[in-house]
mmCIF file of C-alpha atoms in Angstrom:
data_model
loop_
_atom_site.group_PDB
_atom_site.id
_atom_site.type_symbol
_atom_site.label_atom_id
_atom_site.label_comp_id
_atom_site.label_asym_id
_atom_site.label_seq_id
_atom_site.Cartn_x
_atom_site.Cartn_y
_atom_site.Cartn_z
ATOM 1 C CA MET A 26 -26.304 -9.462 -0.764
ATOM 2 C CA GLU A 27 -23.514 -12.048 -0.514
ATOM 3 C CA GLY A 28 -25.974 -14.897 -0.916
ATOM 4 C CA LYS A 29 -27.462 -13.464 -4.125
ATOM 5 C CA PHE A 30 -24.357 -12.033 -5.790
ATOM 6 C CA SER A 31 -20.874 -13.474 -6.249
ATOM 7 C CA SER A 32 -17.845 -12.094 -4.404
ATOM 8 C CA SER A 33 -16.548 -10.765 -7.720
ATOM 9 C CA THR A 34 -19.776 -8.838 -8.342
ATOM 10 C CA VAL A 35 -19.847 -7.401 -4.831
ATOM 11 C CA SER A 36 -16.200 -6.319 -5.123
ATOM 12 C CA TRP A 37 -17.151 -4.018 -8.002
ATOM 13 C CA VAL A 38 -18.701 -1.632 -5.483
ATOM 14 C CA GLY A 39 -15.357 -1.079 -3.772
ATOM 15 C CA SER A 40 -13.482 -1.177 -7.074
ATOM 16 C CA MET A 41 -15.662 1.527 -8.615
ATOM 17 C CA GLN A 42 -15.349 3.639 -5.494
ATOM 18 C CA LEU A 43 -11.563 3.297 -5.590
ATOM 19 C CA TRP A 44 -11.403 4.173 -9.283
ATOM 20 C CA LEU A 45 -13.513 7.300 -8.818
ATOM 21 C CA VAL A 46 -11.421 8.379 -5.826
ATOM 22 C CA MET A 47 -8.338 8.187 -8.019
ATOM 23 C CA SER A 48 -9.708 9.398 -11.356
ATOM 24 C CA SER A 49 -11.403 12.416 -9.755
ATOM 25 C CA GLY A 50 -7.895 13.625 -8.998
ATOM 26 C CA LEU A 51 -7.535 15.087 -12.495
ATOM 27 C CA VAL A 52 -10.329 17.543 -11.710
ATOM 28 C CA SER A 53 -9.736 18.050 -7.988
ATOM 29 C CA GLY A 54 -5.961 18.438 -8.409
ATOM 30 C CA ARG A 55 -6.408 21.038 -11.119
ATOM 31 C CA LEU A 56 -9.042 22.970 -9.153
ATOM 32 C CA TYR A 57 -6.873 22.835 -6.033
ATOM 33 C CA ASP A 58 -4.010 24.505 -7.922
ATOM 34 C CA LEU A 59 -6.465 27.206 -9.055
ATOM 35 C CA GLY A 60 -7.480 28.005 -5.464
ATOM 36 C CA TYR A 61 -10.735 26.050 -5.054
ATOM 37 C CA PHE A 62 -9.604 24.154 -1.969
ATOM 38 C CA TYR A 63 -12.624 24.935 0.223
ATOM 39 C CA HIS A 64 -15.101 24.379 -2.588
ATOM 40 C CA LEU A 65 -13.680 20.899 -3.113
ATOM 41 C CA ILE A 66 -13.553 19.691 0.473
ATOM 42 C CA ILE A 67 -16.949 21.148 1.406
ATOM 43 C CA GLY A 68 -18.656 19.914 -1.766
ATOM 44 C CA GLY A 69 -17.022 16.492 -1.503
ATOM 45 C CA SER A 70 -17.992 16.157 2.150
ATOM 46 C CA ILE A 71 -21.632 17.013 1.465
ATOM 47 C CA LEU A 72 -21.794 14.536 -1.424
ATOM 48 C CA PHE A 73 -20.161 11.757 0.601
ATOM 49 C CA VAL A 74 -22.456 12.140 3.616
ATOM 50 C CA PHE A 75 -25.543 12.449 1.402
ATOM 51 C CA CYS A 76 -24.659 9.209 -0.399
ATOM 52 C CA LEU A 77 -24.162 7.398 2.904
ATOM 53 C CA PHE A 78 -27.674 8.389 3.944
ATOM 54 C CA MET A 79 -28.932 7.229 0.536
ATOM 55 C CA LEU A 80 -27.129 3.927 1.094
ATOM 56 C CA SER A 81 -29.214 3.384 4.212
ATOM 57 C CA LEU A 82 -32.328 3.475 2.004
ATOM 58 C CA ALA A 83 -31.069 0.751 -0.343
ATOM 59 C CA GLN A 84 -33.446 -2.202 -0.546
ATOM 60 C CA PRO A 85 -32.217 -5.764 0.109
ATOM 61 C CA GLY A 86 -31.064 -7.497 -3.058
ATOM 62 C CA GLU A 87 -31.082 -4.280 -5.137
ATOM 63 C CA PHE A 88 -27.422 -4.233 -6.129
ATOM 64 C CA TYR A 89 -27.681 -1.168 -8.371
ATOM 65 C CA GLN A 90 -28.833 0.996 -5.457
ATOM 66 C CA ILE A 91 -25.788 0.065 -3.390
ATOM 67 C CA PHE A 92 -23.527 0.432 -6.420
ATOM 68 C CA LEU A 93 -24.783 3.953 -7.168
ATOM 69 C CA ALA A 94 -24.780 5.196 -3.571
ATOM 70 C CA GLN A 95 -21.548 3.677 -2.278
ATOM 71 C CA GLY A 96 -19.611 2.902 -5.448
ATOM 72 C CA VAL A 97 -20.383 5.979 -7.553
ATOM 73 C CA GLY A 98 -21.640 8.729 -5.247
ATOM 74 C CA ALA A 99 -19.394 8.123 -2.248
ATOM 75 C CA GLY A 100 -16.447 7.527 -4.594
ATOM 76 C CA LEU A 101 -16.928 10.927 -6.218
ATOM 77 C CA GLY A 102 -17.279 12.597 -2.828
ATOM 78 C CA ILE A 103 -14.057 11.110 -1.496
ATOM 79 C CA GLY A 104 -12.339 11.860 -4.811
ATOM 80 C CA LEU A 105 -13.052 15.575 -4.442
ATOM 81 C CA ILE A 106 -11.560 15.553 -0.938
ATOM 82 C CA TYR A 107 -8.564 13.239 -1.298
ATOM 83 C CA VAL A 108 -6.035 15.188 -3.396
ATOM 84 C CA PRO A 109 -6.747 18.638 -1.856
ATOM 85 C CA GLY A 110 -6.744 17.164 1.658
ATOM 86 C CA ILE A 111 -3.279 15.690 1.171
ATOM 87 C CA ALA A 112 -1.799 18.415 -1.042
ATOM 88 C CA VAL A 113 -2.679 21.299 1.311
ATOM 89 C CA VAL A 114 -0.333 19.844 3.935
ATOM 90 C CA SER A 115 2.592 20.485 1.581
ATOM 91 C CA GLN A 116 2.049 24.235 1.999
ATOM 92 C CA TYR A 117 3.151 24.070 5.630
ATOM 93 C CA PHE A 118 6.212 21.843 5.338
ATOM 94 C CA TYR A 119 9.287 21.589 3.155
ATOM 95 C CA LYS A 120 12.036 19.509 4.755
ATOM 96 C CA ARG A 121 9.585 17.181 6.497
ATOM 97 C CA ARG A 122 6.896 17.343 3.831
ATOM 98 C CA THR A 123 6.819 13.598 3.187
ATOM 99 C CA LEU A 124 6.472 12.773 6.882
ATOM 100 C CA ALA A 125 3.743 15.381 7.375
ATOM 101 C CA MET A 126 1.690 14.121 4.432
ATOM 102 C CA ALA A 127 2.149 10.518 5.560
ATOM 103 C CA VAL A 128 1.024 11.303 9.109
ATOM 104 C CA VAL A 129 -2.117 12.952 7.748
ATOM 105 C CA ALA A 130 -2.770 9.923 5.529
ATOM 106 C CA SER A 131 -2.317 7.589 8.512
ATOM 107 C CA GLY A 132 -5.676 8.768 9.808
ATOM 108 C CA SER A 133 -7.368 6.604 7.188
ATOM 109 C CA GLY A 134 -5.747 3.501 8.699
ATOM 110 C CA VAL A 135 -6.975 4.350 12.175
ATOM 111 C CA GLY A 136 -10.442 5.218 10.900
ATOM 112 C CA ALA A 137 -10.727 2.075 8.799
ATOM 113 C CA ALA A 138 -9.763 -0.134 11.741
ATOM 114 C CA LEU A 139 -12.022 1.502 14.321
ATOM 115 C CA GLN A 140 -15.036 2.134 12.102
ATOM 116 C CA SER A 141 -15.075 -1.386 10.684
ATOM 117 C CA ILE A 142 -15.221 -2.844 14.199
ATOM 118 C CA MET A 143 -17.847 -0.299 15.237
ATOM 119 C CA LEU A 144 -20.012 -1.050 12.206
ATOM 120 C CA ASN A 145 -19.725 -4.799 12.685
ATOM 121 C CA LYS A 146 -20.993 -4.541 16.262
ATOM 122 C CA LEU A 147 -23.787 -2.129 15.347
ATOM 123 C CA PHE A 148 -24.966 -4.257 12.401
ATOM 124 C CA GLN A 149 -25.602 -7.134 14.788
ATOM 125 C CA ARG A 150 -27.536 -4.985 17.261
ATOM 126 C CA LEU A 151 -29.315 -2.339 15.172
ATOM 127 C CA GLY A 152 -29.485 -3.651 11.620
ATOM 128 C CA PHE A 153 -28.242 -2.227 8.334
ATOM 129 C CA GLN A 154 -30.272 0.964 7.911
ATOM 130 C CA THR A 155 -29.797 2.392 11.404
ATOM 131 C CA THR A 156 -26.105 1.495 11.440
ATOM 132 C CA VAL A 157 -25.405 3.198 8.106
ATOM 133 C CA ARG A 158 -27.223 6.340 9.279
ATOM 134 C CA ILE A 159 -25.150 6.395 12.458
ATOM 135 C CA SER A 160 -22.031 6.022 10.306
ATOM 136 C CA ALA A 161 -23.163 8.891 8.072
ATOM 137 C CA ALA A 162 -23.753 11.181 11.048
ATOM 138 C CA PHE A 163 -20.447 10.156 12.628
ATOM 139 C CA ASN A 164 -18.512 10.847 9.432
ATOM 140 C CA ALA A 165 -20.337 14.142 8.970
ATOM 141 C CA GLY A 166 -19.005 15.248 12.348
ATOM 142 C CA LEU A 167 -15.466 14.168 11.469
ATOM 143 C CA LEU A 168 -15.581 15.935 8.109
ATOM 144 C CA CYS A 169 -16.924 19.142 9.660
ATOM 145 C CA THR A 170 -14.059 19.066 12.144
ATOM 146 C CA GLY A 171 -11.570 18.557 9.325
ATOM 147 C CA ILE A 172 -13.020 21.442 7.313
ATOM 148 C CA LEU A 173 -12.880 23.805 10.288
ATOM 149 C CA LEU A 174 -9.252 22.887 10.992
ATOM 150 C CA SER A 175 -8.077 23.096 7.365
ATOM 151 C CA ARG A 176 -6.469 26.287 6.135
ATOM 152 C CA THR A 177 -4.506 27.199 3.038
ATOM 153 C CA ARG A 178 -1.301 29.074 3.896
ATOM 154 C CA LEU A 179 -0.282 30.297 0.450
ATOM 155 C CA ALA A 180 -2.201 32.279 -2.132
ATOM 156 C CA PRO A 181 -3.209 30.245 -5.182
ATOM 157 C CA THR A 182 -0.428 30.055 -7.753
ATOM 158 C CA PRO A 183 -2.073 28.917 -10.982
ATOM 159 C CA PRO A 184 0.151 26.996 -13.381
ATOM 160 C CA LYS A 185 1.989 29.098 -15.962
ATOM 161 C CA ASP A 186 0.257 27.201 -18.755
ATOM 162 C CA SER A 187 -3.512 27.313 -18.334
ATOM 163 C CA ASN A 188 -4.132 24.726 -21.054
ATOM 164 C CA LEU A 189 -4.526 21.366 -19.347
ATOM 165 C CA PHE A 190 -3.460 19.297 -22.349
ATOM 166 C CA ARG A 191 -0.306 21.331 -22.952
ATOM 167 C CA TYR A 192 0.366 21.075 -19.244
ATOM 168 C CA MET A 193 0.048 17.288 -19.410
ATOM 169 C CA LYS A 194 2.290 17.223 -22.475
ATOM 170 C CA VAL A 195 5.075 18.822 -20.435
ATOM 171 C CA PHE A 196 4.737 16.193 -17.704
ATOM 172 C CA PHE A 197 4.684 13.334 -20.184
ATOM 173 C CA ARG A 198 8.046 14.373 -21.554
ATOM 174 C CA GLU A 199 9.564 13.234 -18.264
ATOM 175 C CA PRO A 200 10.329 9.486 -18.348
ATOM 176 C CA GLN A 201 10.476 9.319 -14.550
ATOM 177 C CA TYR A 202 6.928 10.680 -14.281
ATOM 178 C CA ILE A 203 5.583 8.254 -16.890
ATOM 179 C CA ALA A 204 7.286 5.371 -15.059
ATOM 180 C CA VAL A 205 5.658 6.406 -11.771
ATOM 181 C CA ILE A 206 2.241 6.514 -13.443
ATOM 182 C CA LEU A 207 2.772 3.020 -14.871
ATOM 183 C CA GLY A 208 4.091 1.765 -11.537
ATOM 184 C CA THR A 209 1.067 3.145 -9.740
ATOM 185 C CA PHE A 210 -1.230 1.606 -12.351
ATOM 186 C CA PHE A 211 0.195 -1.878 -11.807
ATOM 187 C CA ASN A 212 0.446 -1.524 -8.033
ATOM 188 C CA LEU A 213 -3.168 -0.510 -7.586
ATOM 189 C CA MET A 214 -4.262 -3.320 -9.902
ATOM 190 C CA GLY A 215 -2.553 -5.874 -7.673
ATOM 191 C CA LEU A 216 -1.800 -4.670 -4.176
ATOM 192 C CA PHE A 217 -5.415 -4.065 -3.153
ATOM 193 C CA PHE A 218 -6.120 -7.791 -3.502
ATOM 194 C CA PRO A 219 -5.393 -8.714 0.171
ATOM 195 C CA THR A 220 -7.455 -5.783 1.461
ATOM 196 C CA PHE A 221 -10.477 -7.038 -0.495
ATOM 197 C CA PHE A 222 -10.095 -10.800 -0.176
ATOM 198 C CA LEU A 223 -7.892 -11.833 2.774
ATOM 199 C CA GLN A 224 -10.929 -12.254 5.030
ATOM 200 C CA LEU A 225 -12.787 -14.309 2.430
ATOM 201 C CA ASN A 226 -9.689 -16.415 1.787
ATOM 202 C CA ALA A 227 -9.329 -17.394 5.451
ATOM 203 C CA ASN A 228 -13.050 -18.017 5.930
ATOM 204 C CA GLU A 229 -13.623 -19.945 2.694
ATOM 205 C CA LYS A 230 -10.748 -22.322 3.400
ATOM 206 C CA GLY A 231 -12.295 -23.107 6.790
ATOM 207 C CA ILE A 232 -9.156 -22.093 8.657
ATOM 208 C CA MET A 233 -11.009 -19.710 10.965
ATOM 209 C CA SER A 234 -14.558 -18.712 11.765
ATOM 210 C CA GLU A 235 -16.244 -15.831 10.007
ATOM 211 C CA ASN A 236 -16.228 -13.836 13.246
ATOM 212 C CA LEU A 237 -12.464 -14.272 13.717
ATOM 213 C CA ALA A 238 -11.684 -13.711 10.027
ATOM 214 C CA PHE A 239 -13.471 -10.361 10.246
ATOM 215 C CA TYR A 240 -10.669 -8.977 12.429
ATOM 216 C CA LEU A 241 -8.008 -9.604 9.774
ATOM 217 C CA LEU A 242 -8.883 -6.378 7.967
ATOM 218 C CA PRO A 243 -9.012 -4.149 11.090
ATOM 219 C CA VAL A 244 -5.645 -5.590 12.148
ATOM 220 C CA MET A 245 -4.235 -4.887 8.693
ATOM 221 C CA ASN A 246 -5.604 -1.339 8.677
ATOM 222 C CA ALA A 247 -4.256 -0.630 12.150
ATOM 223 C CA SER A 248 -0.842 -1.952 11.100
ATOM 224 C CA THR A 249 -0.703 0.501 8.201
ATOM 225 C CA VAL A 250 -0.278 3.301 10.737
ATOM 226 C CA ILE A 251 3.133 1.863 11.662
ATOM 227 C CA GLY A 252 4.310 1.893 8.062
ATOM 228 C CA ARG A 253 2.789 5.290 7.337
ATOM 229 C CA ILE A 254 4.659 6.978 10.191
ATOM 230 C CA ILE A 255 7.935 5.097 10.753
ATOM 231 C CA PHE A 256 9.139 4.745 7.154
ATOM 232 C CA PRO A 257 8.605 8.418 6.174
ATOM 233 C CA MET A 258 10.982 9.351 8.999
ATOM 234 C CA MET A 259 13.738 7.615 7.034
ATOM 235 C CA VAL A 260 13.114 9.552 3.814
ATOM 236 C CA PRO A 261 15.671 12.346 4.492
ATOM 237 C CA ILE A 262 18.337 9.673 5.017
ATOM 238 C CA LEU A 263 17.433 7.027 2.433
ATOM 239 C CA GLY A 264 15.210 8.793 -0.096
ATOM 240 C CA ILE A 265 11.539 8.145 -0.799
ATOM 241 C CA PHE A 266 11.995 5.805 -3.786
ATOM 242 C CA ASN A 267 14.564 3.756 -1.880
ATOM 243 C CA ILE A 268 11.877 3.024 0.724
ATOM 244 C CA VAL A 269 8.806 2.660 -1.476
ATOM 245 C CA ILE A 270 10.333 0.148 -3.910
ATOM 246 C CA PRO A 271 11.413 -2.437 -1.266
ATOM 247 C CA SER A 272 8.077 -1.969 0.526
ATOM 248 C CA VAL A 273 6.123 -2.837 -2.616
ATOM 249 C CA PHE A 274 8.435 -5.793 -3.290
ATOM 250 C CA ILE A 275 7.748 -7.197 0.193
ATOM 251 C CA CYS A 276 3.999 -6.748 -0.387
ATOM 252 C CA VAL A 277 4.325 -8.854 -3.548
ATOM 253 C CA ILE A 278 6.077 -11.619 -1.606
ATOM 254 C CA LEU A 279 3.356 -11.569 1.059
ATOM 255 C CA ILE A 280 0.643 -11.860 -1.602
ATOM 256 C CA PHE A 281 2.209 -15.074 -2.874
ATOM 257 C CA CYS A 282 2.604 -16.295 0.718
ATOM 258 C CA GLU A 283 -1.190 -16.351 1.068
ATOM 259 C CA LEU A 284 -1.263 -19.527 -1.006
ATOM 260 C CA ALA A 285 0.855 -21.375 1.559
ATOM 261 C CA VAL A 286 -0.842 -20.219 4.778
ATOM 262 C CA SER A 287 -2.637 -22.982 6.658
ATOM 263 C CA SER A 288 -3.293 -21.543 10.127
ATOM 264 C CA ALA A 289 -5.120 -18.642 11.742
ATOM 265 C CA GLY A 290 -1.850 -17.361 13.190
ATOM 266 C CA GLY A 291 -0.301 -17.324 9.729
ATOM 267 C CA TYR A 292 -3.124 -15.184 8.379
ATOM 268 C CA PHE A 293 -2.740 -12.660 11.183
ATOM 269 C CA VAL A 294 1.035 -12.508 10.618
ATOM 270 C CA ILE A 295 0.400 -11.727 6.955
ATOM 271 C CA ALA A 296 -2.233 -9.141 7.934
ATOM 272 C CA VAL A 297 0.220 -7.346 10.237
ATOM 273 C CA LEU A 298 3.227 -7.470 7.899
ATOM 274 C CA TYR A 299 1.205 -6.560 4.840
ATOM 275 C CA GLY A 300 -0.377 -3.686 6.727
ATOM 276 C CA VAL A 301 3.042 -2.295 7.694
ATOM 277 C CA PHE A 302 4.558 -2.363 4.199
ATOM 278 C CA TRP A 303 1.314 -1.531 2.402
ATOM 279 C CA GLY A 304 1.036 1.416 4.782
ATOM 280 C CA ALA A 305 4.536 2.535 3.806
ATOM 281 C CA TYR A 306 3.486 2.581 0.150
ATOM 282 C CA VAL A 307 0.112 4.290 0.490
ATOM 283 C CA GLY A 308 1.534 6.740 3.042
ATOM 284 C CA MET A 309 4.332 7.853 0.721
ATOM 285 C CA PHE A 310 2.491 7.420 -2.562
ATOM 286 C CA ALA A 311 1.226 11.013 -2.785
ATOM 287 C CA PRO A 312 4.506 12.563 -1.507
ATOM 288 C CA MET A 313 6.415 10.429 -4.022
ATOM 289 C CA VAL A 314 4.373 11.828 -6.904
ATOM 290 C CA GLY A 315 4.574 15.328 -5.434
ATOM 291 C CA SER A 316 8.376 15.082 -5.202
ATOM 292 C CA LEU A 317 8.521 15.085 -9.012
ATOM 293 C CA ALA A 318 7.015 18.588 -9.177
ATOM 294 C CA LYS A 319 9.335 21.363 -10.305
ATOM 295 C CA GLU A 320 7.354 23.929 -8.317
ATOM 296 C CA ASP A 321 4.577 23.903 -5.722
ATOM 297 C CA SER A 322 1.903 24.954 -8.231
ATOM 298 C CA GLU A 323 2.347 21.597 -9.990
ATOM 299 C CA ILE A 324 1.801 19.324 -6.994
ATOM 300 C CA GLY A 325 -1.981 19.062 -7.230
ATOM 301 C CA ALA A 326 -1.959 18.595 -11.007
ATOM 302 C CA ARG A 327 0.770 15.944 -10.973
ATOM 303 C CA MET A 328 -0.987 13.980 -8.244
ATOM 304 C CA GLY A 329 -4.351 14.275 -9.978
ATOM 305 C CA ILE A 330 -3.046 13.166 -13.381
ATOM 306 C CA CYS A 331 -1.195 10.219 -11.858
ATOM 307 C CA PHE A 332 -4.311 9.078 -9.995
ATOM 308 C CA THR A 333 -6.502 9.482 -13.075
ATOM 309 C CA PHE A 334 -4.483 7.072 -15.193
ATOM 310 C CA ASN A 335 -5.140 4.226 -12.793
ATOM 311 C CA ARG A 336 -7.807 1.573 -12.908
ATOM 312 C CA THR A 337 -9.696 -0.637 -10.510
ATOM 313 C CA PRO A 338 -8.407 -4.025 -9.382
ATOM 314 C CA ILE A 339 -10.112 -6.889 -11.251
ATOM 315 C CA ALA A 340 -8.586 -9.830 -9.394
ATOM 316 C CA GLY A 341 -12.028 -10.726 -8.026
ATOM 317 C CA ALA A 342 -13.201 -11.733 -11.509
ATOM 318 C CA LEU A 343 -10.407 -14.321 -11.644
ATOM 319 C CA LEU A 344 -11.514 -15.857 -8.356
ATOM 320 C CA THR A 345 -14.741 -17.204 -9.909
ATOM 321 C CA THR A 346 -17.567 -18.778 -7.913
ATOM 322 C CA SER A 347 -15.397 -21.896 -7.469
ATOM 323 C CA TYR A 348 -12.850 -19.913 -5.417
ATOM 324 C CA ILE A 349 -9.756 -20.721 -7.469
ATOM 325 C CA TRP A 350 -7.337 -18.716 -5.342
ATOM 326 C CA TRP A 351 -4.126 -19.193 -7.323
ATOM 327 C CA GLN A 352 -5.489 -17.264 -10.321
ATOM 328 C CA PRO A 353 -6.149 -13.881 -8.654
ATOM 329 C CA THR A 354 -3.112 -14.337 -6.411
ATOM 330 C CA LEU A 355 -0.835 -14.819 -9.423
ATOM 331 C CA TYR A 356 -2.432 -11.853 -11.175
ATOM 332 C CA ALA A 357 -2.083 -9.592 -8.126
ATOM 333 C CA GLY A 358 1.499 -10.659 -7.453
ATOM 334 C CA LEU A 359 2.648 -10.192 -11.048
ATOM 335 C CA SER A 360 0.903 -6.806 -11.233
ATOM 336 C CA GLY A 361 2.741 -5.689 -8.105
ATOM 337 C CA ALA A 362 6.025 -7.013 -9.516
ATOM 338 C CA ALA A 363 5.484 -4.988 -12.700
ATOM 339 C CA GLY A 364 4.900 -1.953 -10.492
ATOM 340 C CA VAL A 365 8.231 -2.552 -8.757
ATOM 341 C CA VAL A 366 10.022 -2.625 -12.120
ATOM 342 C CA CYS A 367 8.407 0.657 -13.216
ATOM 343 C CA LEU A 368 9.228 2.429 -9.950
ATOM 344 C CA ALA A 369 12.805 1.144 -10.155
ATOM 345 C CA ALA A 370 13.059 2.594 -13.670
ATOM 346 C CA SER A 371 11.779 5.950 -12.405
ATOM 347 C CA ARG A 372 14.326 5.849 -9.594
ATOM 348 C CA PHE A 373 17.099 5.183 -12.130
ATOM 349 C CA TRP A 374 16.210 8.263 -14.194
ATOM 350 C CA ILE A 375 15.881 10.501 -11.136
ATOM 351 C CA ALA A 376 19.188 9.298 -9.660
ATOM 352 C CA ARG A 377 20.952 9.916 -12.958
ATOM 353 C CA GLU A 378 19.446 13.396 -13.193
ATOM 354 C CA LYS A 379 20.358 14.318 -9.608
ATOM 355 C CA GLY A 380 23.689 12.534 -9.551
ATOM 356 C CA SER A 381 22.769 10.926 -6.226
ATOM 357 C CA GLN A 382 21.524 7.499 -5.140
ATOM 358 C CA ILE A 383 19.430 9.026 -2.339
ATOM 359 C CA VAL A 384 16.164 9.538 -4.203
#
């Protein structure tokens, strides 16, 4: 597919999947608060696995088939699982809620690192169709295990106001919540750029072979586990915003550093460091939004609404077929910087409301 379609076109598959994962949160978060936890994770799991099997039937060069199966179908499936899967952990923890939710989220870093290596090896030996079917069966087993181990501890506590739009109106009266939504919007527009294009950047510049460049993403994903686990441990001492904001700022600096890298070692250093601080952000992203809830019955809705108002990264369109790297890099870096400003504004309002700098 890479030979027939541009990198920007191919990236729309992942971008659409990401957008659906996030935007589905408005529905899944609301239904989770109403007590439909098992319906969501079982239905989402079935849809995700089904679409993976459909992906294995996609014909070479037929972009729309891959887009529908992986971008749309799998995105919807994951979207139904994501918010309930993270939010249910909050029922079992209070003081260490952020750490617990981050540890659960760290599983995605481990899975992304291991499965990408597994798939790469299997593609070479077994081909596309067989490999994707193996992946579908493997993920079906993991999802079944997760469903069997998942339990809700508390009875559903529906929101006091059953009207979704009035409910949203209450949230949007809070400047700190609006600032977090805007910060998340800008961060997701920019900070996903290295995860999509770091491999291509290193390979296209001729700094390393395609085989070696492949391992940049697994290394980055594995490194996210460090950030997802270590930084949440500091939340009771420093506060979640005081950790997330510097982490995003460092990610922005590392994005700009990509323009100056000229060695394989430099790319791997960026992959490791970016993974650590990107992991800190994605690991504490959901707990950060959940911390704004006035009561537990709002957690799912607040997370879902925040995710819904976000859009897919479009930096790939700025890359063009001529591989003009400074354009998407500048866009991604400035988007992340705007996210830092918004999160800092949210922190300011929360600190003023609480009368404490530990927020």
